Coordinates of C-alpha atoms in Angstrom, one line a residue:
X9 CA -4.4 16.0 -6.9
X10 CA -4.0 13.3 -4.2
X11 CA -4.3 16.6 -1.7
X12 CA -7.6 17.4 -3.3
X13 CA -9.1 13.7 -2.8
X14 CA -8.0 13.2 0.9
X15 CA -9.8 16.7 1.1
X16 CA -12.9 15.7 -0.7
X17 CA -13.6 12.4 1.4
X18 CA -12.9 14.2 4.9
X19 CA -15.8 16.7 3.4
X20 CA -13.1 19.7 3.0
X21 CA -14.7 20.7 0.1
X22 CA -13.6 24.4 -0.4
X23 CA -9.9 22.9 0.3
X24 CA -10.1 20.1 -2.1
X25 CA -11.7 22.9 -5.3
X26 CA -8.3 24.7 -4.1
X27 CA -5.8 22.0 -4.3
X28 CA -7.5 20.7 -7.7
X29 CA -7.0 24.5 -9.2
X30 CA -3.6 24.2 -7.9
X31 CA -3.3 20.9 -9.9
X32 CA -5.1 22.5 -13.2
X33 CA -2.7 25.1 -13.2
X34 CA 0.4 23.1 -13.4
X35 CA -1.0 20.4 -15.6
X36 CA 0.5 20.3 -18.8
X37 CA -0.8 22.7 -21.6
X38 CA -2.0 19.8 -23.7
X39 CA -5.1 19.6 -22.1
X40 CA -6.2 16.3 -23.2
X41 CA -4.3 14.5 -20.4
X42 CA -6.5 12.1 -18.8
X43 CA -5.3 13.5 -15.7
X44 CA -7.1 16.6 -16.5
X45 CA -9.7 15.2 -17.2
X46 CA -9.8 13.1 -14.1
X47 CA -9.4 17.0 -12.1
X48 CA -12.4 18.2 -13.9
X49 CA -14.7 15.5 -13.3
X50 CA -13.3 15.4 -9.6
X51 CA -14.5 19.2 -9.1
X52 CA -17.7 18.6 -10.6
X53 CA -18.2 15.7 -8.2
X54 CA -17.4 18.4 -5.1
X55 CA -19.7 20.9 -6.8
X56 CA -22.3 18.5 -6.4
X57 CA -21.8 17.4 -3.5
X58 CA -21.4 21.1 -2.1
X59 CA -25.2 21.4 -3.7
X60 CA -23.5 23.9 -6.5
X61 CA -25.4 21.8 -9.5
X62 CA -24.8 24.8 -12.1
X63 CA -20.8 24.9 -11.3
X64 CA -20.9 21.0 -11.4
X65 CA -22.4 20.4 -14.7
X66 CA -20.2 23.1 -15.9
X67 CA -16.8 20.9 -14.8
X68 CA -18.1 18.2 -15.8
X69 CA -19.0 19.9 -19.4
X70 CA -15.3 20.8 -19.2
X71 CA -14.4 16.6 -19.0
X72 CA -16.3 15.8 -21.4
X73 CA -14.7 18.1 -24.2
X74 CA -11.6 17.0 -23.4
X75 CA -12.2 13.3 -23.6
X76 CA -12.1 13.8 -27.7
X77 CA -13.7 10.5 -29.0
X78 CA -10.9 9.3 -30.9
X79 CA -8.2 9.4 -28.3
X80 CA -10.2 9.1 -24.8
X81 CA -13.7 7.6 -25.8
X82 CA -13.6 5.4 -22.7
X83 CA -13.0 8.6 -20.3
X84 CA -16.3 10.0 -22.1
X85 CA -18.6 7.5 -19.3
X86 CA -18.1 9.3 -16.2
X87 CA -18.3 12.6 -17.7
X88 CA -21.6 11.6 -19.2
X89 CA -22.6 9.6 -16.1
X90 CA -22.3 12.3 -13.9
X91 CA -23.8 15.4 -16.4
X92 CA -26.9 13.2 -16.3
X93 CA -26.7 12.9 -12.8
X94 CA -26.4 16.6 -12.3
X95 CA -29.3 17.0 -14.4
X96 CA -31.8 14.7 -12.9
X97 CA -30.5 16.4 -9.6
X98 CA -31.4 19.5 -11.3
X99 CA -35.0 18.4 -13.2
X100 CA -34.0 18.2 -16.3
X101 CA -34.6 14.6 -17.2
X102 CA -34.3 15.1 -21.3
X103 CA -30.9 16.0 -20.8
X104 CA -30.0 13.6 -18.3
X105 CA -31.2 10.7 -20.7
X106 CA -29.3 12.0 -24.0
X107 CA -26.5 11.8 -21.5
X108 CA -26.9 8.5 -20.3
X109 CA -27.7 7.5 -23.8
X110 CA -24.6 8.4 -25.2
X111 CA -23.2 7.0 -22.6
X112 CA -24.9 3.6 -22.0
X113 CA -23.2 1.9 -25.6
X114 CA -19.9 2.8 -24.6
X115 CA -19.6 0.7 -21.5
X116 CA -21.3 -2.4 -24.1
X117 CA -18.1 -1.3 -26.6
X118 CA -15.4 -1.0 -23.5
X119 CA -17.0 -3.8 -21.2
X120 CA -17.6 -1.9 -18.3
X121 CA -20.5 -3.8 -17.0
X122 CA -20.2 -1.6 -13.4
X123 CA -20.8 1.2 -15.9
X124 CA -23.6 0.2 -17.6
X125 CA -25.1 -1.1 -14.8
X126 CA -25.3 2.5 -12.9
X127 CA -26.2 3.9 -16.1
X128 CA -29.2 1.8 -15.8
X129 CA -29.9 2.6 -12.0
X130 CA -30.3 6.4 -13.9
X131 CA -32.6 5.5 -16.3
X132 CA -34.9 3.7 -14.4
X133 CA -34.9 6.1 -11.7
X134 CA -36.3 8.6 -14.3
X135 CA -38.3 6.1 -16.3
X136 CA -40.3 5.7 -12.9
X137 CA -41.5 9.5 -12.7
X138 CA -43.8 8.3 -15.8
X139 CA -44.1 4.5 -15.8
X140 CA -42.8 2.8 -12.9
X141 CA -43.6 -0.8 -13.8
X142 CA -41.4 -0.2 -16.8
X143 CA -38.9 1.0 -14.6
X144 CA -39.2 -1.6 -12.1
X145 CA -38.6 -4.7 -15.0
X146 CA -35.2 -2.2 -16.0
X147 CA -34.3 -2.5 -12.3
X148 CA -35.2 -6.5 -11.8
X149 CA -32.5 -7.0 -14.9
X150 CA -29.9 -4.9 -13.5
X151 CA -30.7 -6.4 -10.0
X152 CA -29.9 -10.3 -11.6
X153 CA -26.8 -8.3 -13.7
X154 CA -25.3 -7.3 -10.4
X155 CA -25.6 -11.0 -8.3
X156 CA -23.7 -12.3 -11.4
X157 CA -21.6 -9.9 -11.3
X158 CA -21.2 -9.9 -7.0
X159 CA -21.4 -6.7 -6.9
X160 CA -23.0 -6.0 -3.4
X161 CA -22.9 -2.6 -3.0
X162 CA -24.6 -1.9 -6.3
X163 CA -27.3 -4.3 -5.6
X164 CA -28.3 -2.4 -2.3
X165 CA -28.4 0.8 -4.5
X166 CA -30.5 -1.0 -7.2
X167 CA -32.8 -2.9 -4.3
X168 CA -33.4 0.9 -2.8
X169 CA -34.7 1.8 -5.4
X170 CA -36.5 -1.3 -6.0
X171 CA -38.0 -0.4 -2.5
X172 CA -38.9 3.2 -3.4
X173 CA -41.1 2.2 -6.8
X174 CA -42.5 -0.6 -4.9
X175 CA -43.8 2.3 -2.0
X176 CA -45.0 4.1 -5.0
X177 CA -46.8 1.4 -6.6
X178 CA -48.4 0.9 -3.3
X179 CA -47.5 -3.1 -2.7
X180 CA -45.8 -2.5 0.3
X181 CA -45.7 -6.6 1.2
X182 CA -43.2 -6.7 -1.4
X183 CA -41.5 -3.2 -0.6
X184 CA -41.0 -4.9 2.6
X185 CA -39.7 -8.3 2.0
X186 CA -37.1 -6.8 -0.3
X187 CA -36.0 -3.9 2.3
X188 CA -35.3 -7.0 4.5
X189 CA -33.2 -8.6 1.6
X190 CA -31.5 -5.1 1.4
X191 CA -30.7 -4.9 4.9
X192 CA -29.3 -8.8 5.1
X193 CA -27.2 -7.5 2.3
X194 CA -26.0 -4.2 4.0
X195 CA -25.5 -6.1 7.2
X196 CA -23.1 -8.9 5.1
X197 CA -21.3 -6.7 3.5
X198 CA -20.8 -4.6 7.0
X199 CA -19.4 -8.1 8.0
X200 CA -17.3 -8.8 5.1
X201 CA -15.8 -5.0 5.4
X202 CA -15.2 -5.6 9.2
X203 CA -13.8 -9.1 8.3
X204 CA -11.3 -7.5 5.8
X205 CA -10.7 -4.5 8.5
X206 CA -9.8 -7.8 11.4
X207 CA -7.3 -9.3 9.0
X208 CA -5.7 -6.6 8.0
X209 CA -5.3 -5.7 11.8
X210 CA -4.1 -9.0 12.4
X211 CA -1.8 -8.5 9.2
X212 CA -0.5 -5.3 10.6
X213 CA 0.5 -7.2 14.2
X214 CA 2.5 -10.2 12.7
X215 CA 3.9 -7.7 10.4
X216 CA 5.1 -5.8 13.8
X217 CA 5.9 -9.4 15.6
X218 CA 8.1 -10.3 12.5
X219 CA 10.0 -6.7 12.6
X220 CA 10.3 -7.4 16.5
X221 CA 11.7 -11.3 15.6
X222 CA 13.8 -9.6 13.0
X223 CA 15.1 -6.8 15.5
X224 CA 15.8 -9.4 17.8
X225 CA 17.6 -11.7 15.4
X226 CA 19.4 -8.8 14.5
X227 CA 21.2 -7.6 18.4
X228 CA 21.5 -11.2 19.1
X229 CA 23.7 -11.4 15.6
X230 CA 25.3 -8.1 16.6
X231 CA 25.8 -9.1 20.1
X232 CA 27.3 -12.5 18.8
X233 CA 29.3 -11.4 16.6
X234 CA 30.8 -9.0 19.3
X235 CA 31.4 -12.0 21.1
X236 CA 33.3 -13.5 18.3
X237 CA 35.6 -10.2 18.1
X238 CA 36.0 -10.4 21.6
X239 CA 37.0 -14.0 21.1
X240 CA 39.3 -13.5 18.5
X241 CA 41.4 -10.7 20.2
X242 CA 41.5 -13.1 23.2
X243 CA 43.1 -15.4 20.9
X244 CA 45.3 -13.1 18.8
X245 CA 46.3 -12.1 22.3
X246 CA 46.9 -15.5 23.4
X247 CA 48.6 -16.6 20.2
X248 CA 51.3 -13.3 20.3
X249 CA 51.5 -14.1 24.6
X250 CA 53.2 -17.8 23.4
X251 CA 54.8 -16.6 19.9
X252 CA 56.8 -14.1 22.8
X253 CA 57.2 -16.9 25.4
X254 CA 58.4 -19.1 22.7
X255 CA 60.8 -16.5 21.1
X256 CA 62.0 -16.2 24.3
X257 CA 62.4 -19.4 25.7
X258 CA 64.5 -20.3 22.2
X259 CA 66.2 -17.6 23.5
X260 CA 67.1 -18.1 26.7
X261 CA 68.0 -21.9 26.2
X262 CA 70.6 -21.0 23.7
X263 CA 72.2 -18.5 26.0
X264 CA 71.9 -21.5 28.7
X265 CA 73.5 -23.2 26.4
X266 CA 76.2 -20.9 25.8
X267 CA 77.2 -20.4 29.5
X268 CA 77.2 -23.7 29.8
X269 CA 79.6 -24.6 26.5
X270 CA 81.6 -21.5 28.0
X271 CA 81.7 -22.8 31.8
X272 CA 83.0 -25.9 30.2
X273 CA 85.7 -24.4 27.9
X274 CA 86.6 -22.5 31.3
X275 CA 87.0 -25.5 33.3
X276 CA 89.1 -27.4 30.5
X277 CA 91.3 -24.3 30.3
X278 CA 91.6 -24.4 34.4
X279 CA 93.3 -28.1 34.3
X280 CA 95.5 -28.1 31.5
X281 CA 97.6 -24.5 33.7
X282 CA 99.3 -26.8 36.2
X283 CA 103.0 -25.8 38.1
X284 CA 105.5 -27.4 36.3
X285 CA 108.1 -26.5 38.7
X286 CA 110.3 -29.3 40.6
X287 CA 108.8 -31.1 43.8
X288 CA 110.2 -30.7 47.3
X289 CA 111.1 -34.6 47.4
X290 CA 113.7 -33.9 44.7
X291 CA 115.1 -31.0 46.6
X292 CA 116.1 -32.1 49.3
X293 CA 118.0 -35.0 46.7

């Protein structure tokens, strides 16, 4: 499914119908899986956008019968929301508004006011084919619904059309002073959008300074801690070197000391063998 999106934004539309079959086919049997119902509302939307109104309403005919009432009522808005759009693409405004009808208490019931407010957009937008000044009150309500709500981009879609009853009403002046409102908007939210795209750059590069700081951090540990090992088997060395020289100068002064207890036993042993034989003085007696 996520194949199919990236393919539906980038305008590979024939790609995206493919990977959605692809998905329909190995959904589960149980067809009332909201992500199937998600895949047919998806291929409508690519149907429509492909200019293939007839295949379009029939996927999104498809959505709608599986969003059963009583277990996906919620899932019944976009269904409904774009079969009406497919039919006031297609000039068939009674449709469009049983639709958008059916749909419109829903998003009241589920508080969905983004919902209802598009829903809205719809209905005016037909309601102005036969009384635009009706249409234009519906669209000065939903204009004040979406600066409470902040929604920007939906109050440059409901200001457009604001624009386009106001051209057919012929009062340009205030066709005009409203298209410049538009505009300011488009141009603030163009700001806030580049504003979030800078920060998230400059999130991205302290995220890479902080994984070079960490890498850095990290060989300086590893190369510390090689020093330590070095260190260590310097001083294991060391430490064996004068347990050896120690061992071995114990050694060697108790074999000093054994020459010399032995050299002095020898020299003992020399004086006490004297000739005891008689003298020449008492010879010649």
């Amino acid at each position: 499914m996520k194949l199919g999106i990236v393919n539906e934004l980038v305008g590979n539309f024939d790609k995206a119908i493919d990977y959605y079959t692809k998905a329909l086919d190995i959904s589960p049997k149980n067809k009332t899986e909201v992500n199937t119902i998600n895949l047919y509302n998806n291929m409508g939307n690519v149907y429509g956008r492909m200019g293939k109104y007839e295949d379009a309403k029939t996927y999104f005919k498809k959505a709608l019968d599986q969003a059963s009432p009583d277990q996906f009522e919620p899932d019944r808005v976009a269904a409904l929301t774009n079969l009406a759009n497919a039919y006031i693409l297609t000039d068939d405004n009674a449709h469009a508004l049983e639709c958008l009808n059916t749909a419109l208490p829903l998003t009241l019931k589920y508080k969905v006011p983004e919902d209802y407010t598009r829903i809205m957009l719809l209905m005016a937008s037909i309601t102005s084919q036969t009384n635009p000044h009706i249409a234009l009150d519906t669209l000065k309500s939903v204009l004040n619904a979406t600066r409470q709500m902040q929604q920007r981009q939906l109050q440059t879609e409901v200001m457009q059309a604001m624009v386009d009853i106001y051209e057919q009403l012929g009062n340009y002046k205030d066709a005009y002073n409203l298209l410049k409102q538009e505009h300011k908007l488009k141009d603030s939210i163009y700001n806030i959008e580049k504003e979030k795209q800078i920060a998230s750059l400059q999130a991205m590069h302290d995220l890479e300074q902080s994984n070079e700081k960490l890498q850095e951090m990290s060989l300086t540990e590893q190369k510390n801690k090689r020093t330590r090992n070095v260190i260590i088997v310097i001083a294991i060395s060391l430490g064996t070197a004068l347990i050896a020289l120690a061992y071995s100068f114990t050694k060697t002064t108790k074999l000093n000391k054994k020459l010399a207890k032995r050299e002095a036993e020898l020299a003992i042993t020399t004086k006490t063998r004297r000739p005891t034989g008689p003298t020449l003085k008492g010879e010649l007696r």
